[in-house]
mmCIF file of C-alpha atoms and ligand atoms in Angstrom:
data_model
loop_
_atom_site.group_PDB
_atom_site.id
_atom_site.type_symbol
_atom_site.label_atom_id
_atom_site.label_comp_id
_atom_site.label_asym_id
_atom_site.label_seq_id
_atom_site.Cartn_x
_atom_site.Cartn_y
_atom_site.Cartn_z
ATOM 1 C CA MET P 1 101.115 49.654 -58.649
ATOM 2 C CA ALA P 2 102.060 46.789 -56.341
ATOM 3 C CA LYS P 3 101.363 46.964 -52.641
ATOM 4 C CA ILE P 4 103.950 45.992 -50.074
ATOM 5 C CA SER P 5 103.485 44.038 -46.866
ATOM 6 C CA PRO P 6 106.798 44.001 -44.958
ATOM 7 C CA SER P 7 107.455 40.797 -43.019
ATOM 8 C CA ILE P 8 108.474 41.818 -39.522
ATOM 9 C CA LEU P 9 110.093 38.425 -39.054
ATOM 10 C CA SER P 10 113.184 40.269 -40.332
ATOM 11 C CA ALA P 11 112.757 43.225 -37.954
ATOM 12 C CA ASP P 12 114.901 43.765 -34.880
ATOM 13 C CA PHE P 13 112.664 42.342 -32.137
ATOM 14 C CA ALA P 14 114.353 44.482 -29.502
ATOM 15 C CA ARG P 15 113.170 47.520 -31.478
ATOM 16 C CA LEU P 16 109.986 46.119 -32.995
ATOM 17 C CA GLY P 17 107.885 49.244 -32.410
ATOM 18 C CA GLU P 18 110.512 51.502 -33.970
ATOM 19 C CA ASP P 19 110.939 49.192 -36.951
ATOM 20 C CA CYS P 20 107.176 49.127 -37.520
ATOM 21 C CA LYS P 21 106.946 52.907 -37.252
ATOM 22 C CA CYS P 22 109.770 53.213 -39.746
ATOM 23 C CA ILE P 23 108.112 51.074 -42.422
ATOM 24 C CA LEU P 24 104.648 52.535 -41.813
ATOM 25 C CA ASP P 25 106.014 56.084 -42.102
ATOM 26 C CA ALA P 26 107.766 54.981 -45.284
ATOM 27 C CA GLY P 27 104.429 53.949 -46.806
ATOM 28 C CA ALA P 28 104.088 50.209 -46.140
ATOM 29 C CA ASP P 29 100.532 49.148 -47.007
ATOM 30 C CA MET P 30 100.300 46.382 -44.396
ATOM 31 C CA ILE P 31 102.337 44.646 -41.727
ATOM 32 C CA HIS P 32 102.973 40.967 -42.520
ATOM 33 C CA PHE P 33 102.914 39.048 -39.249
ATOM 34 C CA ASP P 34 104.414 35.540 -39.511
ATOM 35 C CA VAL P 35 103.179 33.079 -36.912
ATOM 36 C CA MET P 36 104.945 29.708 -36.534
ATOM 37 C CA ASP P 37 104.029 26.915 -34.159
ATOM 38 C CA GLY P 38 107.031 24.550 -34.270
ATOM 39 C CA HIS P 39 104.710 21.905 -35.744
ATOM 40 C CA PHE P 40 103.398 23.003 -39.144
ATOM 41 C CA VAL P 41 106.894 24.418 -39.593
ATOM 42 C CA ASP P 42 109.836 23.486 -37.410
ATOM 43 C CA ASN P 43 110.446 27.056 -36.284
ATOM 44 C CA LEU P 44 108.790 29.294 -33.678
ATOM 45 C CA SER P 45 108.201 33.017 -34.048
ATOM 46 C CA PHE P 46 105.705 35.200 -32.168
ATOM 47 C CA GLY P 47 101.987 35.246 -31.530
ATOM 48 C CA ILE P 48 98.899 36.856 -30.069
ATOM 49 C CA PRO P 49 100.381 39.121 -27.328
ATOM 50 C CA VAL P 50 102.859 40.643 -29.786
ATOM 51 C CA LEU P 51 100.089 41.447 -32.261
ATOM 52 C CA LYS P 52 98.007 42.933 -29.483
ATOM 53 C CA SER P 53 100.847 45.220 -28.412
ATOM 54 C CA LEU P 54 101.529 46.404 -31.954
ATOM 55 C CA HIS P 55 97.846 47.015 -32.604
ATOM 56 C CA LYS P 56 97.637 49.135 -29.496
ATOM 57 C CA VAL P 57 100.480 51.378 -30.641
ATOM 58 C CA PHE P 58 99.572 51.384 -34.366
ATOM 59 C CA PRO P 59 95.786 50.933 -34.464
ATOM 60 C CA GLU P 60 95.475 52.269 -38.011
ATOM 61 C CA ALA P 61 97.904 49.770 -39.533
ATOM 62 C CA VAL P 62 96.562 46.857 -41.559
ATOM 63 C CA TYR P 63 97.698 43.568 -40.050
ATOM 64 C CA ASP P 64 98.276 40.770 -42.557
ATOM 65 C CA VAL P 65 98.592 37.702 -40.328
ATOM 66 C CA HIS P 66 100.195 34.638 -41.936
ATOM 67 C CA LEU P 67 99.483 31.549 -39.853
ATOM 68 C CA MET P 68 102.060 28.825 -40.463
ATOM 69 C CA ILE P 69 100.401 26.657 -37.866
ATOM 70 C CA SER P 70 98.662 23.275 -37.866
ATOM 71 C CA HIS P 71 95.444 24.463 -36.211
ATOM 72 C CA PRO P 72 94.361 27.845 -37.574
ATOM 73 C CA LEU P 73 90.723 27.201 -36.707
ATOM 74 C CA PHE P 74 91.536 27.057 -33.016
ATOM 75 C CA TYR P 75 93.512 30.320 -33.009
ATOM 76 C CA CYS P 76 91.842 32.589 -35.567
ATOM 77 C CA ASN P 77 89.425 34.210 -33.143
ATOM 78 C CA ALA P 78 92.247 35.155 -30.762
ATOM 79 C CA PHE P 79 94.195 36.744 -33.629
ATOM 80 C CA ALA P 80 91.079 38.639 -34.686
ATOM 81 C CA GLN P 81 90.628 39.944 -31.146
ATOM 82 C CA ALA P 82 94.285 40.969 -31.069
ATOM 83 C CA GLY P 83 93.837 43.179 -34.150
ATOM 84 C CA ALA P 84 94.269 41.057 -37.279
ATOM 85 C CA ASP P 85 92.695 42.418 -40.479
ATOM 86 C CA TYR P 86 93.635 39.597 -42.848
ATOM 87 C CA ILE P 87 94.119 36.067 -41.531
ATOM 88 C CA THR P 88 95.828 33.744 -43.975
ATOM 89 C CA PHE P 89 96.197 30.049 -43.235
ATOM 90 C CA HIS P 90 97.670 27.137 -45.144
ATOM 91 C CA LEU P 91 95.751 24.791 -47.341
ATOM 92 C CA GLU P 92 98.137 22.093 -46.052
ATOM 93 C CA ALA P 93 97.203 22.728 -42.383
ATOM 94 C CA GLU P 94 95.142 20.166 -40.494
ATOM 95 C CA ASP P 95 91.845 21.973 -39.958
ATOM 96 C CA ASP P 96 88.805 21.880 -42.210
ATOM 97 C CA ILE P 97 89.264 24.573 -44.855
ATOM 98 C CA GLN P 98 85.629 25.609 -45.155
ATOM 99 C CA ALA P 99 85.184 25.781 -41.375
ATOM 100 C CA THR P 100 88.337 27.892 -41.054
ATOM 101 C CA ILE P 101 87.330 30.361 -43.792
ATOM 102 C CA ASP P 102 83.899 30.660 -42.155
ATOM 103 C CA ALA P 103 85.427 31.217 -38.708
ATOM 104 C CA ILE P 104 87.747 33.960 -40.023
ATOM 105 C CA HIS P 105 84.835 35.747 -41.664
ATOM 106 C CA ALA P 106 82.635 35.268 -38.593
ATOM 107 C CA CYS P 107 85.151 37.116 -36.455
ATOM 108 C CA GLY P 108 85.126 40.057 -38.853
ATOM 109 C CA CYS P 109 88.412 39.418 -40.661
ATOM 110 C CA LYS P 110 89.281 38.907 -44.282
ATOM 111 C CA ALA P 111 90.320 35.379 -45.180
ATOM 112 C CA GLY P 112 93.462 34.313 -46.990
ATOM 113 C CA LEU P 113 94.607 30.884 -48.123
ATOM 114 C CA SER P 114 98.235 30.011 -48.796
ATOM 115 C CA ILE P 115 100.032 27.212 -50.621
ATOM 116 C CA LYS P 116 103.530 25.866 -50.037
ATOM 117 C CA PRO P 117 105.945 25.402 -52.960
ATOM 118 C CA GLY P 118 104.953 21.741 -53.390
ATOM 119 C CA THR P 119 101.220 22.413 -53.736
ATOM 120 C CA PRO P 120 99.744 23.129 -57.179
ATOM 121 C CA ALA P 121 97.898 26.383 -57.864
ATOM 122 C CA GLU P 122 94.769 24.455 -58.841
ATOM 123 C CA ALA P 123 94.354 23.239 -55.254
ATOM 124 C CA LEU P 124 93.206 26.790 -54.410
ATOM 125 C CA PHE P 125 90.580 26.975 -57.144
ATOM 126 C CA PRO P 126 87.626 25.511 -55.181
ATOM 127 C CA TRP P 127 87.999 28.308 -52.604
ATOM 128 C CA LEU P 128 88.668 31.366 -54.755
ATOM 129 C CA GLU P 129 85.202 32.929 -54.466
ATOM 130 C CA GLN P 130 85.442 33.016 -50.685
ATOM 131 C CA LEU P 131 88.879 34.559 -50.319
ATOM 132 C CA GLU P 132 90.060 38.130 -49.918
ATOM 133 C CA MET P 133 93.709 37.077 -50.203
ATOM 134 C CA ILE P 134 95.703 34.334 -51.861
ATOM 135 C CA LEU P 135 99.279 33.796 -50.748
ATOM 136 C CA VAL P 136 101.715 31.870 -52.904
ATOM 137 C CA MET P 137 104.809 30.813 -50.986
ATOM 138 C CA SER P 138 107.970 31.218 -53.029
ATOM 139 C CA VAL P 139 110.112 29.553 -50.335
ATOM 140 C CA GLU P 140 109.397 26.733 -47.912
ATOM 141 C CA PRO P 141 107.666 28.431 -44.984
ATOM 142 C CA GLY P 142 109.608 28.549 -41.752
ATOM 143 C CA ARG P 143 112.293 31.207 -42.034
ATOM 144 C CA GLY P 144 113.247 34.457 -43.705
ATOM 145 C CA GLY P 145 116.214 35.067 -45.968
ATOM 146 C CA GLN P 146 115.794 32.096 -48.318
ATOM 147 C CA ALA P 147 116.238 32.147 -52.094
ATOM 148 C CA PHE P 148 113.151 32.709 -54.272
ATOM 149 C CA LEU P 149 111.795 29.588 -56.013
ATOM 150 C CA PRO P 150 110.877 30.521 -59.613
ATOM 151 C CA SER P 151 108.158 27.849 -59.702
ATOM 152 C CA ALA P 152 105.976 30.429 -57.911
ATOM 153 C CA LEU P 153 105.755 32.469 -61.125
ATOM 154 C CA ASP P 154 103.690 29.955 -63.108
ATOM 155 C CA LYS P 155 101.394 29.549 -60.114
ATOM 156 C CA LEU P 156 100.823 33.288 -59.899
ATOM 157 C CA SER P 157 99.990 33.410 -63.611
ATOM 158 C CA ALA P 158 97.587 30.490 -63.324
ATOM 159 C CA ILE P 159 95.798 31.968 -60.319
ATOM 160 C CA ARG P 160 95.610 35.431 -61.889
ATOM 161 C CA ALA P 161 94.143 33.930 -65.064
ATOM 162 C CA GLU P 162 91.561 31.952 -63.115
ATOM 163 C CA CYS P 163 90.583 34.973 -60.997
ATOM 164 C CA ASP P 164 90.215 37.076 -64.154
ATOM 165 C CA ARG P 165 88.130 34.362 -65.787
ATOM 166 C CA ARG P 166 85.765 34.348 -62.795
ATOM 167 C CA GLY P 167 85.815 38.126 -62.289
ATOM 168 C CA LEU P 168 87.423 37.853 -58.848
ATOM 169 C CA THR P 169 89.793 40.406 -57.320
ATOM 170 C CA PRO P 170 91.351 39.022 -54.125
ATOM 171 C CA TYR P 171 94.856 40.193 -53.309
ATOM 172 C CA LEU P 172 97.317 37.885 -55.020
ATOM 173 C CA SER P 173 100.272 37.870 -52.703
ATOM 174 C CA VAL P 174 103.686 36.208 -52.852
ATOM 175 C CA ASP P 175 106.044 35.561 -49.959
ATOM 176 C CA GLY P 176 109.669 34.483 -49.786
ATOM 177 C CA GLY P 177 112.846 35.852 -51.356
ATOM 178 C CA ILE P 178 111.111 38.933 -52.773
ATOM 179 C CA ASN P 179 113.241 41.965 -53.658
ATOM 180 C CA ASP P 180 112.575 45.145 -55.625
ATOM 181 C CA ALA P 181 115.254 44.471 -58.235
ATOM 182 C CA VAL P 182 114.529 41.041 -59.715
ATOM 183 C CA THR P 183 111.993 38.768 -58.062
ATOM 184 C CA GLY P 184 109.430 41.460 -57.198
ATOM 185 C CA PRO P 185 109.193 42.646 -60.823
ATOM 186 C CA GLN P 186 108.933 39.028 -62.031
ATOM 187 C CA CYS P 187 106.060 38.345 -59.614
ATOM 188 C CA VAL P 188 104.168 41.505 -60.571
ATOM 189 C CA LYS P 189 104.558 40.588 -64.226
ATOM 190 C CA ALA P 190 103.115 37.153 -63.405
ATOM 191 C CA GLY P 191 100.081 38.727 -61.725
ATOM 192 C CA ALA P 192 100.937 39.404 -58.080
ATOM 193 C CA ASP P 193 99.615 42.677 -56.637
ATOM 194 C CA LEU P 194 100.821 42.342 -53.038
ATOM 195 C CA LEU P 195 104.470 41.631 -52.283
ATOM 196 C CA VAL P 196 105.708 40.355 -48.929
ATOM 197 C CA ALA P 197 109.320 41.213 -48.231
ATOM 198 C CA GLY P 198 111.384 40.658 -45.111
ATOM 199 C CA SER P 199 115.141 40.639 -45.436
ATOM 200 C CA ALA P 200 115.257 42.723 -48.647
ATOM 201 C CA LEU P 201 113.452 45.520 -46.857
ATOM 202 C CA PHE P 202 114.634 45.394 -43.247
ATOM 203 C CA GLY P 203 118.200 44.739 -44.390
ATOM 204 C CA ALA P 204 118.243 47.866 -46.564
ATOM 205 C CA ASP P 205 119.897 51.107 -45.450
ATOM 206 C CA ASP P 206 117.091 53.191 -46.914
ATOM 207 C CA ARG P 207 113.820 51.331 -46.349
ATOM 208 C CA ALA P 208 111.699 54.168 -47.722
ATOM 209 C CA LYS P 209 113.578 53.960 -51.005
ATOM 210 C CA VAL P 210 112.928 50.201 -51.215
ATOM 211 C CA ILE P 211 109.223 50.685 -50.457
ATOM 212 C CA ASP P 212 109.028 53.354 -53.174
ATOM 213 C CA ALA P 213 110.708 50.948 -55.583
ATOM 214 C CA PHE P 214 108.141 48.230 -54.759
ATOM 215 C CA HIS P 215 105.297 50.702 -55.242
ATOM 216 C CA ALA P 216 106.654 51.649 -58.636
ATOM 217 C CA LEU P 217 106.375 48.035 -59.888
HETATM 218 C C1 LIG T 1 108.669 32.606 -44.374
HETATM 219 C C2 LIG T 1 107.766 33.764 -44.034
HETATM 220 C C3 LIG T 1 108.082 34.968 -44.813
HETATM 221 C C4 LIG T 1 109.467 35.492 -44.588
HETATM 222 C C5 LIG T 1 109.902 36.287 -45.768
HETATM 223 O O1 LIG T 1 108.269 31.488 -43.701
HETATM 224 O O2 LIG T 1 106.408 33.449 -44.301
HETATM 225 O O3 LIG T 1 107.115 35.987 -44.626
HETATM 226 O O4 LIG T 1 109.593 36.256 -43.429
HETATM 227 O O5 LIG T 1 111.214 36.696 -45.598
HETATM 228 P P1 LIG T 1 112.186 37.015 -46.808
HETATM 229 O O6 LIG T 1 111.572 38.168 -47.558
HETATM 230 O O7 LIG T 1 113.446 37.346 -46.139
HETATM 231 O O8 LIG T 1 112.240 35.775 -47.670
HETATM 232 ZN ZN1 LIG T 2 104.898 35.074 -44.373
#
């Protein structure tokens, strides 16, 4: 059974609390919280105060924070304080990877590392033992609603095989262009066990039905 982490980048920000309640009631396993700094990616999204507000209203939810920012080391403690459970940063960001993983763990969170479409799966291998989540981007980070890049599938397979070989069980997550009909099933077949979906879920008339369909994969 795959788990689902809805990306609230596709929610209606004027009704963010209601949209979160809706997907949590419908069985979402986590809330995927996309942070953009206008530097690592050219877009801006939302940050620490928004997470803090959501955590206050939904303290039991699991917050899967995806930092698409150049300096995750500087900000990870503030996200932890605001309620993050998982903090995922990019291997292509500017901060020292070991120091950032250590800082995330030191503030009591689980650490995730993500790769962009142009980065090979093997670049993650030196860090696998220290990670609770791996996030393969299947679109260029920066915005929702883009088409899935099939090159993510071979990466998922390679990472799953390497984790199996080493006896590791971090979440293997995929983000970008994921739907319950085609790309989600392909990713699960390739080894993903946590699917991030934004537009396919928030754009659906019956979100509970889509979440059930993801869970059935
Ligand atoms: C992209 C974000 C994704 C995005 C996914 O930069 O990291 O989480 O919101 O949205 P969809 O599912 O619409 O591709
Ligand atoms: Zn994301």
